[in-house]
Every structure is written in structure tokens, then in C-alpha cells.
Coordinates of C-alpha atoms in Angstrom, one line a residue:
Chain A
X1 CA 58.8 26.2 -36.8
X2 CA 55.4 25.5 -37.8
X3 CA 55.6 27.2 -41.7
X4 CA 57.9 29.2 -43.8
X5 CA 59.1 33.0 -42.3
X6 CA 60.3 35.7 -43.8
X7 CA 61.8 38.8 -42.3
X8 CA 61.4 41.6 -42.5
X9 CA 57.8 41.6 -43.7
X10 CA 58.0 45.1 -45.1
X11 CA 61.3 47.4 -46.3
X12 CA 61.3 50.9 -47.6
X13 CA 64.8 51.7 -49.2
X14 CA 66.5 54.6 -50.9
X15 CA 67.5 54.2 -54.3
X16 CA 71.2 52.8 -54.1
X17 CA 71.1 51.2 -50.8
X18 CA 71.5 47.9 -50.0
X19 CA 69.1 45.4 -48.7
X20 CA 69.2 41.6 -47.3
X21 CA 66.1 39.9 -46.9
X22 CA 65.9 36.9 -44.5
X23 CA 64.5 33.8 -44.9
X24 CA 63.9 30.6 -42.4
X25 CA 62.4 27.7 -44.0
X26 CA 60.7 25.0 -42.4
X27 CA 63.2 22.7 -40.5
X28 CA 64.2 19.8 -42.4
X29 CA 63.4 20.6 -45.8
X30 CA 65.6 20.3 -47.9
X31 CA 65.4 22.5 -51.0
X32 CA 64.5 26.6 -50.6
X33 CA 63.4 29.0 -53.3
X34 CA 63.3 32.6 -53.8
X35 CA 60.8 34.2 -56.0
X36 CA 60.2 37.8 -57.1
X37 CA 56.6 39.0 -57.3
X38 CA 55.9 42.5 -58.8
X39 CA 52.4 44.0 -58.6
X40 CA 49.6 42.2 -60.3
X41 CA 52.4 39.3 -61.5
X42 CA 52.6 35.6 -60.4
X43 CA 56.0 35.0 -58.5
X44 CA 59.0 34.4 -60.9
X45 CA 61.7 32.5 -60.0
X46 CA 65.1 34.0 -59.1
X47 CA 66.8 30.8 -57.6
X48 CA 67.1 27.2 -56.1
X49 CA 69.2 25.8 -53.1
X50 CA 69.4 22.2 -52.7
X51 CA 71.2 21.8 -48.8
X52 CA 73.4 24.5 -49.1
X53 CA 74.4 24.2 -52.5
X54 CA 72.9 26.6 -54.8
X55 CA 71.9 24.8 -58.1
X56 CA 70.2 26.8 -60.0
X57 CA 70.6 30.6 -60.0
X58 CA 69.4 31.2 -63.7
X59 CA 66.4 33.5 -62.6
X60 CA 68.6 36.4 -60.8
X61 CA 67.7 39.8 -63.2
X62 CA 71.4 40.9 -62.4
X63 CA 74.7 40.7 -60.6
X64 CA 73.6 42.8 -58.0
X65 CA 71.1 40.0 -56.9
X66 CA 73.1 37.5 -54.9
X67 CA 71.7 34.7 -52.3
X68 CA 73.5 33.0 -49.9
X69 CA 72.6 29.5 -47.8
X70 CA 75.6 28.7 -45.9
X71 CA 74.9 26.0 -43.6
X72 CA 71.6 24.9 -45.2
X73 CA 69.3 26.1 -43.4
X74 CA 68.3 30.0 -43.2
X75 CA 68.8 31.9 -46.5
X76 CA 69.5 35.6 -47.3
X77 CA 68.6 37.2 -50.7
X78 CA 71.0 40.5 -51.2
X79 CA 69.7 43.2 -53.4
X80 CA 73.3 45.5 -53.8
X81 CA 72.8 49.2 -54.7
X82 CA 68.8 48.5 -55.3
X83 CA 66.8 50.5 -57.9
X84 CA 63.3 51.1 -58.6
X85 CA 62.4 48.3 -60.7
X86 CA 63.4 45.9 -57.8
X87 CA 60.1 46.9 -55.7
X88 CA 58.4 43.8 -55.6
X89 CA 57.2 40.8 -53.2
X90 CA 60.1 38.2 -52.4
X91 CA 59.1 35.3 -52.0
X92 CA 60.4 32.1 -50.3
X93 CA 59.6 28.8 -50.3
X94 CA 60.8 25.8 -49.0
X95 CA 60.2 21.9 -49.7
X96 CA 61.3 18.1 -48.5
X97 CA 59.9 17.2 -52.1
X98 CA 56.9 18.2 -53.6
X99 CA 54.7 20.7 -52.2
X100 CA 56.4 24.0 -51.7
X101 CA 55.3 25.7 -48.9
X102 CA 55.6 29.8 -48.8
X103 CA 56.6 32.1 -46.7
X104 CA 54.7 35.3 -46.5
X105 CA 56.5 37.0 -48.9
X106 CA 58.7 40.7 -47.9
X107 CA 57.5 43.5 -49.6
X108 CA 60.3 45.4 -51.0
X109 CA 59.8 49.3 -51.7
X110 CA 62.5 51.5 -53.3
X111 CA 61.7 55.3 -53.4
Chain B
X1 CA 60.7 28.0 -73.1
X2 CA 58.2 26.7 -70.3
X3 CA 55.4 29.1 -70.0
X4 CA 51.7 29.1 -68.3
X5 CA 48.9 31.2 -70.0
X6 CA 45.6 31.9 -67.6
X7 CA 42.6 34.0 -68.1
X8 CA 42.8 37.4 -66.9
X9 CA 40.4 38.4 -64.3
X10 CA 38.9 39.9 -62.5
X11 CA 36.1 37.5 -62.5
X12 CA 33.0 38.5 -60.3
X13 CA 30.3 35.7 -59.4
X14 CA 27.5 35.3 -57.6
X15 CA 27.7 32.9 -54.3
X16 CA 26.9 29.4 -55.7
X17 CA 28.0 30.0 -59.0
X18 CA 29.9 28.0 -61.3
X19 CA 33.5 28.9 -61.7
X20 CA 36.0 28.2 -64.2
X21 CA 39.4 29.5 -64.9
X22 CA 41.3 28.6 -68.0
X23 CA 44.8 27.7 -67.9
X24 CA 47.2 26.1 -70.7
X25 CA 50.7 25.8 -70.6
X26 CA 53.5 25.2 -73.0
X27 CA 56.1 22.6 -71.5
X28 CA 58.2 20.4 -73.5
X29 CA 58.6 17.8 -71.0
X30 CA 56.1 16.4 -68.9
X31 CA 55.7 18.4 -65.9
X32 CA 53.7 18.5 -62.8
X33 CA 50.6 21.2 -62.7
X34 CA 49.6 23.2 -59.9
X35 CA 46.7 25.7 -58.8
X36 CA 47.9 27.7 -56.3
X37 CA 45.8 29.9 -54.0
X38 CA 46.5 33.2 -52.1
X39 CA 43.9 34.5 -50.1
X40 CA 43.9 38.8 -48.8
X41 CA 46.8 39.2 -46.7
X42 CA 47.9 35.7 -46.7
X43 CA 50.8 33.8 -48.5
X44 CA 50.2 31.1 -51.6
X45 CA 49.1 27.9 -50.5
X46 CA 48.6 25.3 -52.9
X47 CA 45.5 24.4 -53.9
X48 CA 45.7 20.8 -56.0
X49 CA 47.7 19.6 -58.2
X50 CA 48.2 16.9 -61.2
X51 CA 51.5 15.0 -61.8
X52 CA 50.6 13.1 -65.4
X53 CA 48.4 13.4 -68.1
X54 CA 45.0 12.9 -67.1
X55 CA 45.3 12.9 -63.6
X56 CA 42.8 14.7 -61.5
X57 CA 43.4 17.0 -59.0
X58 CA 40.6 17.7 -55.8
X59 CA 40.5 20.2 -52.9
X60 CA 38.1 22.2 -50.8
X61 CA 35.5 21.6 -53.7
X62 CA 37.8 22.6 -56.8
X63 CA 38.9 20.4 -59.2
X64 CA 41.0 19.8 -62.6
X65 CA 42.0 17.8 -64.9
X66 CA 45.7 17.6 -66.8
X67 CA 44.9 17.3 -70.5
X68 CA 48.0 16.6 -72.7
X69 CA 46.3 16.8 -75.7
X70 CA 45.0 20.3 -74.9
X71 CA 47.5 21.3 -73.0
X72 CA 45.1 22.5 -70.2
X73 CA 44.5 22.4 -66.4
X74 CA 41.2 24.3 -66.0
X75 CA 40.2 25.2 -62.7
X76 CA 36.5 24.6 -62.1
X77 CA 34.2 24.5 -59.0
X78 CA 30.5 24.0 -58.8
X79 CA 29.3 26.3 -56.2
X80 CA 31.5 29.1 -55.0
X81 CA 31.3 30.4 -51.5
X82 CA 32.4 34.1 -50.5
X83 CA 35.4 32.6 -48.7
X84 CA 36.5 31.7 -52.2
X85 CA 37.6 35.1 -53.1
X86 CA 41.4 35.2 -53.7
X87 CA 43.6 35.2 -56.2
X88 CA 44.5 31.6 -58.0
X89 CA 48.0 30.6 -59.8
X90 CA 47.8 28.3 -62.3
X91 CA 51.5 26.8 -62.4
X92 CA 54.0 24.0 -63.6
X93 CA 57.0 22.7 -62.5
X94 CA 59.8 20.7 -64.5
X95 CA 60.2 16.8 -63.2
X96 CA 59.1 16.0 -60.6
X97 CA 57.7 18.3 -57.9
X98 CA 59.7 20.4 -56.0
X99 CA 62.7 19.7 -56.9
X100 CA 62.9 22.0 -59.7
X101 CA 61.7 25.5 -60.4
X102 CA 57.8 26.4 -60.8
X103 CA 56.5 28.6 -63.4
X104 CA 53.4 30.6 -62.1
X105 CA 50.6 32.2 -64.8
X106 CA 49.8 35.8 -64.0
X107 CA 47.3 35.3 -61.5
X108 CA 43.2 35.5 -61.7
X109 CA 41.6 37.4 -59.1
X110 CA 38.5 36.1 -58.0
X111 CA 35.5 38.3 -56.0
X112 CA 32.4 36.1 -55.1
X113 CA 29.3 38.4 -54.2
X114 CA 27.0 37.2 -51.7

């Protein structure tokens, strides 16, 4: 495609629900990142896929945080039983090497 | 740990204004630097960026320059347009770009008044 998407763009969930948060990077590239942006914040790194592989994980705030890239391509970020402090922007990002070029970001909103 | 420290906006100019916004980081490697850009209801884009000390980094007008001995990548332009309103990331990223994790600053918001 021509850029990074992310889907869905906005999600409202109930405290303790579960949420998965798509993302499609641009074809080809190689490595993918999530971020998580709160309000007012620069985007923090949650983790790093190289291929399918994920290499780097050390930015997930908990276990219920989990992010999946099976065949290399699309990724899914999983938020299990999700809680207030996980409202934020999610951010995605996808590279061949250098430039990282971002997805729109789904804003995540738990009441 | 690697961090990036940049001056807290909002900053408000007048069109045609000078603008600079400080950033320094803490690294202690020798890693890439980045401005990144994200304009109202858009994603970040990135805006230049400087891989070793010294380098200079150009886009759309705005510029900076990697100082190792300050630790700095300021973010300066000599006339700001309207257009230029957003907010700018000042960022680094361990080795060598892209293949490694970024760290952003906080963010400075930027409002140019015509």
C-alpha cells in the first residue's frame, strides 16, 4: 500500500475487556514497531519485530501487553483485560532501514 | 539510560519569525538524531535527521546540527510560515537507523500567527 495503516482508527473499551489493534505495514519492509503515545507525550516504545521474529520486547508496561507478527507481515498488538492507564495512541511504524514511516496511530479509550 | 530532553512549548510566533527549539540528549553510544513532525490530524513524519557528530540535517527550510560536545540537535528555521504549526519530536535512535528502537522527547507544539 502506499503508507503505514492502522485499524481501527478509534476504540472505546470497558474497563477489563480485551482489545487487538491491527497493524499493516508497508509491503516489504522489513522491521515494524509499536509505540504507545499518551496525551501530551512523545510515542514510547513498546516493541520491535525484525521479519517475524520479535527481538526486542523490553518496552511492554505488562504481561497483559502481547504482540504478535506471524508471517511477517501484518501485526496485532493485544491489550488483555485493559485498564485505564492504557488509554493512549498506538502507534506503528514500519521500516526497510532507516526512516520509520508511521501509521496513523489508533486511539485507544478505556472508560 | 538513553533519554531526549526538549523545550516545552507552547511556543507562539509571528509568520516569518525565527524559530528555535532546544533539544539535548543523553546517549552513551553514538546514535542517529531525528526531528520528527506531526501536523493536526496527521501521523509523524520525519522531518531531518543527522547520523554523526556534526552532520547537518535540511528539510522544508529547517535545519540542525548534531553537536557531540553539547550534546544538542537544535531545531532552527529562519522564517516560519503558518503551515508550520505542529508539533515537533526531537528523537534518537541506537546504531544505526531503524534498526533499533527510537527514543522521542516530549513533544513542542508549535502555533505560528499570521
Amino acid at each position: 500500500g502506499a503508507g503505514v495503516s492502522q485499524s481501527p482508527r478509534y476504540k472505546v473499551a470497558k474497563r477489563g475487556q480485551d482489545v487487538a489493534l491491527r497493524c499493516d505495514p508497508i509491503s516489504g519492509h522489513v522491521s515494524l514497531f509499536w509505540y504507545q503515545q499518551a496525551l501530551g507525550q512523545g510515542p514510547e516504545f513498546l516493541t520491535y519485530f525484525q521479519n517475524e521474529a520479535q527481538l526486542d520486547k523490553s518496552g511492554l508496561p505488562s504481561d497483559r501487553f502481547f504482540a504478535e507478527r506471524p508471517e511477517g507481515s501484518v501485526s496485532t498488538l493485544k491489550i488483555q483485560r485493559t485498564q485505564q492507564e492504557d488509554s493512549a495512541v498506538y502507534l506503528c511504524a514500519s521500516t526497510p532501514r532507516g526512516e520509520q514511516f508511521f501509521g496513523p496511530g489508533t486511539r485507544l479509550t478505556v472508560l | 539510560g538513553n533519554s531526549v530532553t526538549q523545550m516545552e512549548g507552547p511556543v507562539t510566533l509571528s509568520e516569518e519569525a525565527f524559530l528555535t527549539i532546544n533539544c539535548t540528549y543523553t546517549a552513551t553510544g553514538y546514535p542517529s538524531l531525528f526531528w520528527y513532525v506531526q501536523y493536526p490530524g496527521e501521523g509523524l513524519q520525519l522531518l531531518l535527521k543527522a547520523t554523526k557528530a556534526d552532520d547537518k540535517g535540511s528539510n522544508k527550510g529547517f535545519e540542525a546540527t548534531y553537536r557531540k560536545e553539547t550534546t544538542s540537535f537544535h531545531l532552527e528555521k529562519g522564517s516560519v510560515q503558518v503551515s508550520d504549526s505542529a508539533v515537533y519530536f526531537c528523537a534518537l535512535s541506537d546504531g544505526n537507523t531503524g534498526g533499533f528502537k527510537t527514543i522521542f522527547g516530549a513533544g513542542t507544539r508549535l502555533f505560528v500567527k499570521a
